[in-house]
Amino acid sequence: MPDEYDGIILGTGHNSLVLQAYMARSGLRVLAVDRAPAPGGGLATIENPRVPGFRHNTHSFFHRALTSMPWYRDLELERHGARYIEPELNVALILPDGRSLEWWTNFEKTAESFGEFSQRDAATLRRWVEEFRPIVERILIPEAQPPPLPPEQRQELLGRSRLGRRLLEVAALSPLEFVVREFEHDVVRAGLLFFNGLREIDLRLRGFGHSIPALLAGRHMAQMCLGGSANLAQALIKDIREHGSEVLTGLETERILFRRGRVAGIELAGGETIGAKAFVASGLNPQQTFLQLLEPDTVSSQVREKAATFQFNTLAPLFALNLALHEPPRFSGAQQRPELNKAFMVILGLERFAQFDEIVAAHERGRIPGTVMWGACPTLFDPSQAPPGKHTAFMWEKVPYALWGSPANWEIEKENHGKSLFNLLARFAPNLTPRAIIDSFVQSPVDTERTLPNMKFGDLLVGSFANNQVGYNRPFPGAGEYKTPIQGLYLCGGSTHPGGNITGLCGYNAARVLAAELRLPVWWNPPQLTVESI
Ligand SMILES: Cc1cc2nc3c(=O)[nH]c(=O)nc-3n(C[C@H](O)[C@H](O)[C@H](O)COP(=O)(O)OP(=O)(O)OC[C@H]3O[C@@H](n4cnc5c(N)ncnc54)[C@H](O)[C@@H]3O)c2cc1C
């Protein structure tokens, strides 16, 4: 390994890899280092060590609209082997009586499904999709793809167009207020909130009322990476290597080096140092970056204070049950609706709007709600993830991090809780008797934090989407444009705009900022939100 690069990136989460790929294509020699044994962070697919041939996606699986991301095209990821599918019955909320509320890639079928519960709600759905589609396409998508505007400038820009004013009006509501005001049926309300709550926005928070119509109006839905989520990381790495840069894993970064008023490289555990001529970018969270890796005297007290008070979502990290199976789940509801056995994401146990209050109240008391879960059987769509004729499946539940007051209690409870998730699944899919299971394992929020320490408290969004931590102010005011107050140090992970989940846009936007700072040619075509475009 050379002792100096043009740039060093901390972490090999997908945002880091996206940034690295743009920098490598811009002619820089860049190293990305990760403490984990495999690259990709939340793009993890592991082979089951007890039953070879079964591949489990232990973190992200549902990659929303991934193939429409600008970097997917710019970096020619299909040439590097990435392949995505978007199953038609994309989401099914299956009720105990066998009915289901369904989201299809074909909007007419979605509207029909809503109509089976309420004709009025189906008409409302149509109206919102029609009204919000131009808002999504002309404002929300282009706004997520460049670095964010300062809030006053954004407000002023949006205020100058009819679409922008409408967006501001709807956003002023909370998702909860939006759903209660617009939809009438209990199941529809519950389904819409859950669909939205999956993305971890606090449903009670004003400022996010637009998130539900935006999700409904998006042209693409959840997609899956063939071969497993890690294949996306592998495709990114192929591009990075093809352009002369390196990705190294199993290396713990001890310190970010600081010399003559700017960052100058990193020191690895063991004392080896690697220089960075032009930049260091961190795909880690702001507490790791500013408080753990930089010496205190190189960071101002204001920045240390802002990093220390950066908020993580503590209410709803995920618990996961991973299964290796002899056969796929066969839902009893499929006797009436055979399509259900081909649903991509299934939501089970949710039937009433009031369950939200119950779930939030349980989380706040450190209790497991134990009622609602969602997941998929990836091998229904991609048999390569299990031996011939066999299957994998997983189920997730939102649970509190501090179980009964302490995260340590997960070690006591997690195996038990895995069994109760399985029992709930088997109530909906009675073919899943214990004899159908070849192997299983669970992951608690503490396991998430252990494998990906940037997800403190198991927070999969790497920082909450509270009003003071979004857009220009993510992760905090003064570091919201991927550039930090420390010379030569940049941010590129899910703690920056537009936030966690597999979007790659944090890394994509950071690339634009770095290209401008380092005066590199911008060979790609990043969008800009202008009054003319909206
Ligand atoms: C159980 C689970 C399910 C999820 N499901 C979905 C889903 O279906 N769809 C979706 O869009 N999102 C999902 N997510 C969220 C998604 O995985 C994350 O939001 C996303 O991975 C964040 O990307 P990132 O680029 O910020 O970095 P990450 O993917 O978090 O990667 C960060 C990298 O930094 C490394 N690192 C951490 N600390 C250090 C250190 N000190 N030194 C060096 N390296 C370090 C880690 O090893 C890791 O490789 C899920 C997350 C979890 C936990």
XYZ file of C-alpha atoms and ligand atoms in Angstrom:
587
model
C 0.000 0.000 0.000
C 1.432 3.460 -0.920
C 2.012 5.792 2.038
C 0.195 8.694 0.364
C -2.980 9.127 -1.742
C -4.745 12.160 -3.175
C -7.670 11.448 -0.896
C -8.732 9.036 1.855
C -12.330 8.058 2.624
C -13.324 6.605 5.981
C -15.783 3.736 5.761
C -16.840 1.777 2.686
C -20.607 2.271 3.032
C -22.246 2.864 -0.345
C -22.053 6.654 0.027
C -18.297 6.464 0.552
C -17.951 4.183 -2.473
C -20.052 6.485 -4.655
C -17.899 9.484 -3.708
C -14.734 7.461 -4.265
C -15.864 6.303 -7.709
C -16.531 9.899 -8.864
C -13.174 11.069 -7.521
C -11.370 8.132 -9.136
C -13.030 8.882 -12.480
C -11.920 12.509 -12.010
C -8.318 11.331 -12.005
C -7.540 11.190 -8.275
C -5.944 8.236 -6.519
C -8.214 7.575 -3.553
C -8.137 5.004 -0.763
C -11.267 3.926 1.157
C -10.672 2.081 4.447
C -13.098 0.179 6.632
C -12.838 -1.615 9.947
C -15.260 -4.343 8.827
C -13.966 -7.488 7.120
C -16.140 -6.877 4.035
C -16.840 -3.600 2.204
C -20.272 -2.080 1.625
C -21.579 -1.244 5.139
C -25.374 -1.582 4.880
C -24.933 -3.409 1.541
C -24.256 -6.708 3.277
C -24.946 -10.205 1.985
C -23.446 -13.047 3.982
C -23.305 -16.745 3.311
C -24.771 -18.708 6.217
C -21.752 -20.405 7.855
C -23.893 -23.325 9.146
C -25.747 -24.042 5.913
C -23.597 -23.138 2.895
C -25.379 -21.795 -0.162
C -27.933 -19.741 1.799
C -27.224 -16.016 1.396
C -28.783 -13.511 3.798
C -29.037 -9.743 3.380
C -28.365 -8.769 6.960
C -28.888 -5.027 6.568
C -30.537 -3.262 3.653
C -32.663 -5.183 1.181
C -35.396 -2.904 -0.242
C -33.599 -0.345 -2.414
C -36.160 2.202 -3.442
C -35.895 3.572 -7.003
C -32.227 2.648 -7.039
C -31.898 2.260 -10.798
C -33.087 5.827 -11.292
C -30.240 7.262 -9.203
C -27.885 9.377 -11.331
C -24.768 7.585 -10.064
C -26.140 4.160 -11.023
C -26.060 5.323 -14.631
C -22.917 7.531 -14.490
C -20.801 4.761 -12.961
C -22.102 2.154 -15.455
C -22.938 -0.223 -12.653
C -24.755 -2.666 -14.924
C -21.561 -3.037 -16.968
C -19.939 -3.941 -13.637
C -22.521 -6.641 -12.936
C -25.291 -4.914 -10.912
C -28.837 -6.033 -11.811
C -32.064 -4.908 -10.149
C -35.650 -6.063 -10.305
C -38.805 -4.292 -9.120
C -41.435 -6.944 -8.337
C -44.942 -6.075 -9.481
C -46.864 -6.668 -6.270
C -44.413 -4.466 -4.465
C -45.985 -4.231 -0.997
C -48.868 -6.205 0.535
C -50.318 -5.508 3.937
C -51.942 -8.863 4.700
C -54.792 -8.874 7.201
C -55.621 -11.841 9.454
C -58.880 -12.386 7.550
C -56.951 -12.789 4.266
C -57.782 -9.404 2.758
C -54.855 -7.246 1.706
C -54.007 -3.644 0.942
C -51.640 -3.696 -2.006
C -49.164 -1.391 -3.740
C -48.456 -2.464 -7.316
C -45.970 -1.115 -9.836
C -49.120 -0.704 -11.961
C -50.889 2.227 -10.282
C -54.355 1.165 -11.502
C -54.059 -2.054 -9.501
C -53.023 -0.092 -6.392
C -56.041 2.187 -6.748
C -58.280 -0.865 -7.200
C -56.909 -2.366 -3.990
C -57.534 0.873 -2.057
C -61.050 0.855 -3.538
C -61.776 -2.536 -1.991
C -61.498 -0.799 1.396
C -62.901 2.607 0.500
C -63.904 4.090 -2.857
C -63.403 7.525 -1.360
C -59.814 6.669 -0.354
C -59.103 5.303 -3.841
C -60.281 8.618 -5.322
C -58.143 10.538 -2.793
C -55.142 8.424 -3.717
C -55.629 9.220 -7.421
C -55.944 12.921 -6.697
C -52.752 13.059 -4.623
C -50.700 11.017 -7.068
C -51.775 13.274 -9.905
C -51.098 16.440 -7.940
C -47.797 15.315 -6.394
C -46.125 13.678 -9.391
C -44.892 17.024 -10.815
C -43.827 18.096 -7.311
C -41.785 14.899 -6.929
C -40.267 15.117 -10.395
C -39.640 18.844 -10.606
C -38.754 19.633 -6.977
C -38.183 16.727 -4.605
C -35.955 14.575 -6.836
C -33.858 17.467 -8.230
C -33.602 18.902 -4.718
C -32.095 15.714 -3.261
C -29.404 15.523 -5.938
C -27.446 18.746 -5.447
C -26.074 20.017 -2.121
C -28.979 21.539 -0.138
C -29.898 25.215 -0.216
C -29.940 27.316 2.984
C -33.513 27.135 4.417
C -34.403 30.794 3.745
C -33.171 30.560 0.155
C -35.121 27.316 -0.347
C -38.281 28.856 1.094
C -37.899 31.880 -1.143
C -37.269 29.777 -4.257
C -40.223 27.463 -3.596
C -42.454 30.438 -2.786
C -41.947 31.699 -6.333
C -43.784 28.821 -8.026
C -47.234 27.295 -7.658
C -45.815 23.801 -7.182
C -43.318 25.047 -4.621
C -46.001 26.841 -2.604
C -48.149 23.714 -2.600
C -45.217 21.625 -1.387
C -44.568 24.034 1.493
C -48.255 23.951 2.440
C -48.446 20.145 2.583
C -45.041 19.851 4.281
C -46.272 22.070 7.113
C -48.417 19.132 8.309
C -47.165 16.057 10.149
C -47.563 12.713 8.297
C -50.149 11.806 10.922
C -52.170 14.968 10.276
C -51.934 14.396 6.521
C -53.278 10.853 6.727
C -56.091 11.647 9.177
C -57.162 14.674 7.161
C -57.130 12.924 3.776
C -58.013 9.234 4.254
C -60.942 7.635 6.062
C -60.513 3.852 6.270
C -58.726 2.427 9.313
C -56.678 -0.095 7.297
C -55.734 2.460 4.633
C -54.632 4.941 7.285
C -52.611 2.289 9.098
C -51.022 1.088 5.852
C -50.060 4.574 4.697
C -48.469 5.448 8.009
C -46.576 2.217 8.199
C -45.336 2.611 4.644
C -44.060 5.998 5.680
C -42.916 4.996 9.138
C -40.665 2.423 7.523
C -38.475 5.315 6.628
C -38.302 6.265 10.282
C -39.720 9.759 10.114
C -41.396 10.648 13.384
C -44.976 10.602 12.182
C -45.981 13.250 14.691
C -43.463 15.813 13.445
C -44.677 18.784 11.458
C -42.531 19.594 8.433
C -42.842 16.104 6.900
C -46.498 16.047 5.765
C -45.361 15.826 2.121
C -43.496 12.554 2.665
C -46.576 10.348 2.225
C -47.895 11.843 -1.030
C -44.279 11.941 -2.264
C -43.891 8.215 -1.652
C -47.217 7.497 -3.328
C -46.369 9.600 -6.385
C -42.857 8.241 -6.992
C -42.575 6.321 -10.275
C -40.297 3.651 -8.837
C -40.896 1.418 -5.843
C -38.768 -0.970 -3.810
C -36.196 -2.850 -5.885
C -33.821 -5.697 -5.072
C -30.279 -6.371 -6.200
C -29.923 -9.783 -7.847
C -27.355 -11.943 -6.088
C -27.812 -9.904 -2.896
C -27.364 -6.303 -1.771
C -23.579 -6.732 -1.532
C -23.479 -7.053 -5.336
C -24.135 -3.313 -5.575
C -21.037 -2.657 -3.443
C -19.054 -5.064 -5.610
C -20.128 -3.246 -8.791
C -19.066 0.101 -7.271
C -15.709 -1.383 -6.264
C -15.144 -2.716 -9.789
C -15.573 0.807 -11.112
C -13.260 2.235 -8.442
C -10.515 -0.300 -9.202
C -10.940 0.123 -12.936
C -10.096 3.806 -12.384
C -6.995 3.137 -10.321
C -8.207 3.557 -6.717
C -8.238 1.139 -3.790
C -10.662 -0.222 -1.189
C -9.195 -1.868 1.914
C -11.080 -3.599 4.720
C -10.256 -4.975 8.156
C -8.324 -1.805 9.046
C -9.285 0.246 12.080
C -8.660 4.001 11.738
C -7.311 5.341 15.006
C -6.932 9.027 14.194
C -7.379 11.645 11.511
C -3.997 13.385 11.218
C -3.844 17.149 11.341
C -0.781 19.135 10.231
C -0.160 22.789 9.512
C -3.798 23.780 9.951
C -5.427 21.037 7.852
C -6.107 17.312 7.808
C -3.208 15.421 6.344
C -4.087 11.721 6.443
C -4.976 8.959 8.886
C -3.292 6.761 11.444
C -4.353 3.124 11.606
C -4.546 1.056 14.777
C -1.008 -0.311 14.985
C 0.511 3.086 14.249
C 0.848 3.025 10.447
C 0.126 6.405 8.864
C -1.211 7.124 5.369
C -1.052 10.629 3.917
C -3.832 12.419 2.020
C -2.615 15.234 -0.250
C -5.969 16.807 -1.078
C -8.706 15.573 1.265
C -10.044 13.182 3.887
C -13.785 12.437 3.648
C -15.660 10.693 6.415
C -18.563 8.326 5.746
C -18.913 7.906 9.525
C -21.182 9.767 11.907
C -20.243 13.220 13.241
C -19.471 11.918 16.730
C -16.956 9.402 15.368
C -15.493 12.009 13.012
C -15.196 15.049 15.267
C -15.023 13.538 18.756
C -13.299 10.160 18.381
C -10.929 10.514 15.451
C -9.747 14.130 15.680
C -7.587 15.382 18.543
C -9.684 17.730 20.741
C -7.394 20.699 20.112
C -8.010 20.537 16.348
C -11.786 20.970 16.656
C -13.413 24.161 17.980
C -15.547 23.822 21.086
C -18.649 24.878 19.081
C -18.149 22.047 16.590
C -17.476 19.546 19.380
C -20.667 20.683 21.084
C -22.727 20.340 17.878
C -21.311 16.877 17.220
C -21.982 15.817 20.816
C -25.621 16.878 20.595
C -26.228 15.254 17.186
C -29.400 13.189 17.638
C -29.882 9.544 16.711
C -33.243 7.767 16.408
C -33.559 5.855 19.630
C -37.177 4.791 19.271
C -37.203 2.449 16.400
C -34.162 0.490 15.285
C -34.763 -2.945 13.773
C -34.836 -6.452 15.109
C -34.334 -9.091 12.394
C -35.195 -12.772 12.114
C -33.309 -14.442 9.241
C -34.480 -17.832 7.998
C -33.127 -20.617 5.775
C -36.171 -22.607 4.645
C -37.200 -25.768 2.850
C -40.122 -23.902 1.277
C -41.294 -20.283 0.883
C -44.045 -18.841 3.089
C -47.500 -19.714 1.687
C -49.983 -17.249 3.100
C -53.458 -18.470 4.009
C -54.787 -15.287 2.380
C -53.460 -16.648 -0.932
C -56.409 -19.073 -1.044
C -58.495 -16.007 -1.953
C -55.712 -14.005 -3.619
C -52.983 -16.257 -5.085
C -50.892 -13.144 -5.891
C -50.039 -12.793 -2.204
C -47.555 -15.646 -2.454
C -45.656 -13.485 -4.950
C -45.701 -10.290 -2.891
C -42.296 -8.653 -2.496
C -42.574 -6.802 0.837
C -45.218 -8.223 3.166
C -46.499 -6.398 6.226
C -48.096 -8.624 8.870
C -49.978 -7.894 12.071
C -51.055 -4.376 11.141
C -54.799 -3.835 10.922
C -55.709 -0.746 12.904
C -54.580 2.854 12.782
C -54.538 2.993 16.615
C -51.689 0.457 16.659
C -49.330 3.364 16.021
C -49.947 4.909 19.396
C -49.592 1.484 20.995
C -46.267 0.822 19.237
C -44.834 4.245 20.086
C -45.994 3.902 23.707
C -44.317 0.475 23.967
C -41.063 1.880 22.536
C -41.137 4.782 24.950
C -41.447 2.358 27.854
C -38.585 0.189 26.504
C -41.007 -2.672 25.699
C -41.227 -4.784 22.546
C -44.554 -4.160 20.809
C -44.453 -7.657 19.245
C -47.364 -7.009 16.947
C -46.305 -5.708 13.528
C -43.499 -6.937 11.293
C -42.487 -6.829 7.664
C -40.068 -8.654 5.416
C -39.600 -10.701 2.264
C -38.646 -14.034 0.780
C -35.822 -12.949 -1.576
C -35.455 -16.374 -3.224
C -38.958 -16.120 -4.733
C -37.420 -13.557 -7.097
C -33.775 -14.620 -7.098
C -33.184 -18.363 -6.631
C -29.405 -17.753 -6.645
C -29.605 -16.767 -2.965
C -30.232 -20.369 -1.790
C -29.433 -23.917 -2.953
C -31.827 -25.277 -5.640
C -35.408 -25.527 -4.411
C -34.613 -23.945 -1.024
C -35.429 -20.455 0.249
C -34.387 -17.587 2.476
C -36.722 -15.159 4.230
C -36.446 -12.418 6.808
C -38.804 -10.486 9.061
C -38.095 -7.125 10.714
C -39.761 -5.415 13.632
C -39.218 -1.938 15.016
C -38.135 -2.293 18.624
C -36.641 -0.072 21.325
C -32.846 0.086 21.641
C -32.860 0.175 25.445
C -34.974 -2.924 26.109
C -36.518 -2.775 29.615
C -34.225 0.195 30.228
C -30.950 -1.281 28.962
C -29.583 -2.491 25.604
C -27.789 -5.298 27.492
C -31.173 -7.010 27.929
C -31.203 -7.876 24.231
C -28.682 -10.640 24.902
C -31.197 -12.220 27.302
C -34.239 -11.748 25.131
C -33.221 -11.925 21.500
C -33.545 -15.681 20.892
C -36.967 -15.702 22.556
C -38.076 -12.746 20.556
C -36.933 -14.443 17.345
C -39.294 -17.309 18.210
C -42.236 -14.959 18.694
C -41.576 -13.333 15.304
C -41.534 -16.795 13.749
C -44.809 -17.671 15.476
C -46.426 -14.513 14.140
C -45.186 -15.323 10.626
C -46.491 -18.893 10.924
C -49.965 -17.588 11.873
C -50.127 -15.950 8.436
C -48.202 -18.683 6.568
C -49.217 -21.970 8.268
C -46.937 -24.067 6.027
C -44.035 -22.674 8.067
C -43.975 -25.279 10.820
C -40.672 -25.733 12.696
C -39.924 -28.579 10.248
C -39.757 -26.044 7.407
C -36.795 -24.297 9.039
C -33.284 -25.362 8.069
C -31.573 -22.632 10.085
C -32.313 -19.258 11.639
C -30.527 -16.413 13.368
C -31.570 -13.095 14.854
C -30.033 -9.625 15.038
C -30.919 -7.071 17.677
C -30.279 -3.306 17.478
C -27.170 -3.951 19.588
C -25.867 -6.316 16.880
C -26.455 -3.596 14.295
C -24.493 -1.100 16.378
C -21.719 -3.640 16.917
C -21.269 -4.382 13.208
C -21.847 -0.799 11.999
C -20.805 1.526 14.857
C -21.699 4.588 12.780
C -25.335 3.463 13.399
C -25.199 4.458 17.043
C -28.082 2.989 19.064
C -28.766 0.832 16.000
C -30.040 3.909 14.162
C -30.159 2.773 10.555
C -30.615 6.317 9.252
C -27.384 7.426 10.961
C -29.078 10.385 12.636
C -32.696 11.283 13.150
C -34.707 13.300 10.683
C -35.742 15.850 13.240
C -36.470 19.323 11.949
C -33.101 20.703 12.980
C -31.174 17.877 11.306
C -32.428 17.916 7.744
C -31.286 19.515 4.492
C -28.772 22.301 4.919
C -28.595 21.637 8.653
C -27.707 17.948 8.405
C -25.681 16.881 10.369
C -25.560 20.349 11.958
C -25.398 23.991 10.888
C -21.942 24.787 9.551
C -21.266 21.273 8.193
C -24.351 20.856 6.029
C -22.623 21.208 2.689
C -20.395 18.145 3.011
C -17.552 20.557 3.826
C -16.581 20.830 7.487
C -15.077 23.796 9.316
C -11.808 21.817 9.357
C -9.607 22.469 6.335
C -9.444 19.477 3.997
C -12.079 17.424 5.870
C -15.400 16.506 4.230
C -18.443 14.384 5.139
C -20.215 11.942 2.840
C -22.263 9.419 4.900
C -25.929 9.057 5.834
C -25.551 11.760 8.511
C -25.524 14.308 5.672
C -28.320 15.410 3.294
C -30.525 13.688 2.164
C -29.870 11.149 4.969
C -29.695 7.412 5.571
C -31.100 4.575 3.450
C -29.600 3.310 0.222
C -29.797 6.375 -1.998
C -26.081 7.083 -2.568
C -27.016 10.749 -2.822
C -24.900 11.820 0.165
C -21.819 10.528 -1.650
C -23.027 11.879 -5.016
C -23.534 15.395 -3.619
C -20.236 15.299 -1.729
C -18.511 14.509 -5.049
C -19.855 17.714 -6.530
C -18.636 19.778 -3.564
C -15.206 18.158 -3.656
C -14.908 18.633 -7.412
C -15.592 22.359 -6.971
C -13.176 22.665 -4.034
C -10.369 20.804 -5.797
C -11.130 22.400 -9.180
C -11.671 19.048 -10.853
C -13.511 18.799 -14.166
C -17.172 17.886 -13.595
C -17.571 15.117 -16.194
C -21.077 14.213 -15.045
C -24.250 16.229 -15.232
C -25.503 17.123 -11.751
C -28.941 18.792 -11.619
C -29.660 22.205 -10.139
C -32.954 23.404 -8.658
C -33.845 26.735 -10.268
C -36.955 28.843 -10.456
C -37.178 28.019 -14.180
C -37.097 24.255 -13.504
C -39.977 24.337 -11.045
C -31.270 -4.129 9.649
C -31.207 -2.989 8.658
C -32.045 -2.986 7.566
C -32.002 -1.947 6.650
N -32.818 -1.993 5.560
C -32.764 -1.023 4.637
C -33.520 -1.133 3.438
O -34.196 -2.138 3.203
N -33.451 -0.118 2.551
C -32.646 0.976 2.744
O -32.614 1.871 1.884
N -31.897 1.094 3.869
C -31.922 0.119 4.800
N -31.144 0.199 5.917
C -30.383 1.430 6.150
C -29.103 1.514 5.324
O -28.396 0.306 5.420
C -28.227 2.672 5.829
O -28.976 3.849 5.975
C -27.076 2.901 4.875
O -26.295 1.725 4.780
C -26.172 4.045 5.310
O -25.165 4.165 4.345
P -23.802 4.904 4.591
O -23.159 5.065 3.268
O -24.008 6.130 5.415
O -22.882 3.948 5.447
P -23.041 2.508 6.031
O -23.675 1.606 5.082
O -23.630 2.611 7.380
O -21.520 2.081 6.163
C -20.623 2.704 7.050
C -19.321 1.967 6.992
O -18.429 2.584 7.914
C -17.721 1.578 8.596
N -17.252 2.093 9.873
C -17.986 2.393 10.966
N -17.176 2.852 11.923
C -15.918 2.849 11.414
C -14.661 3.237 11.918
N -14.518 3.710 13.143
N -13.571 3.125 11.100
C -13.695 2.654 9.822
N -14.870 2.266 9.290
C -15.953 2.374 10.091
C -18.695 0.440 8.753
O -17.999 -0.781 8.939
C -19.441 0.513 7.418
O -18.851 -0.311 6.444
C -31.115 -0.855 6.832
C -30.243 -0.875 7.914
C -30.290 -1.920 8.835
C -29.358 -1.888 9.999
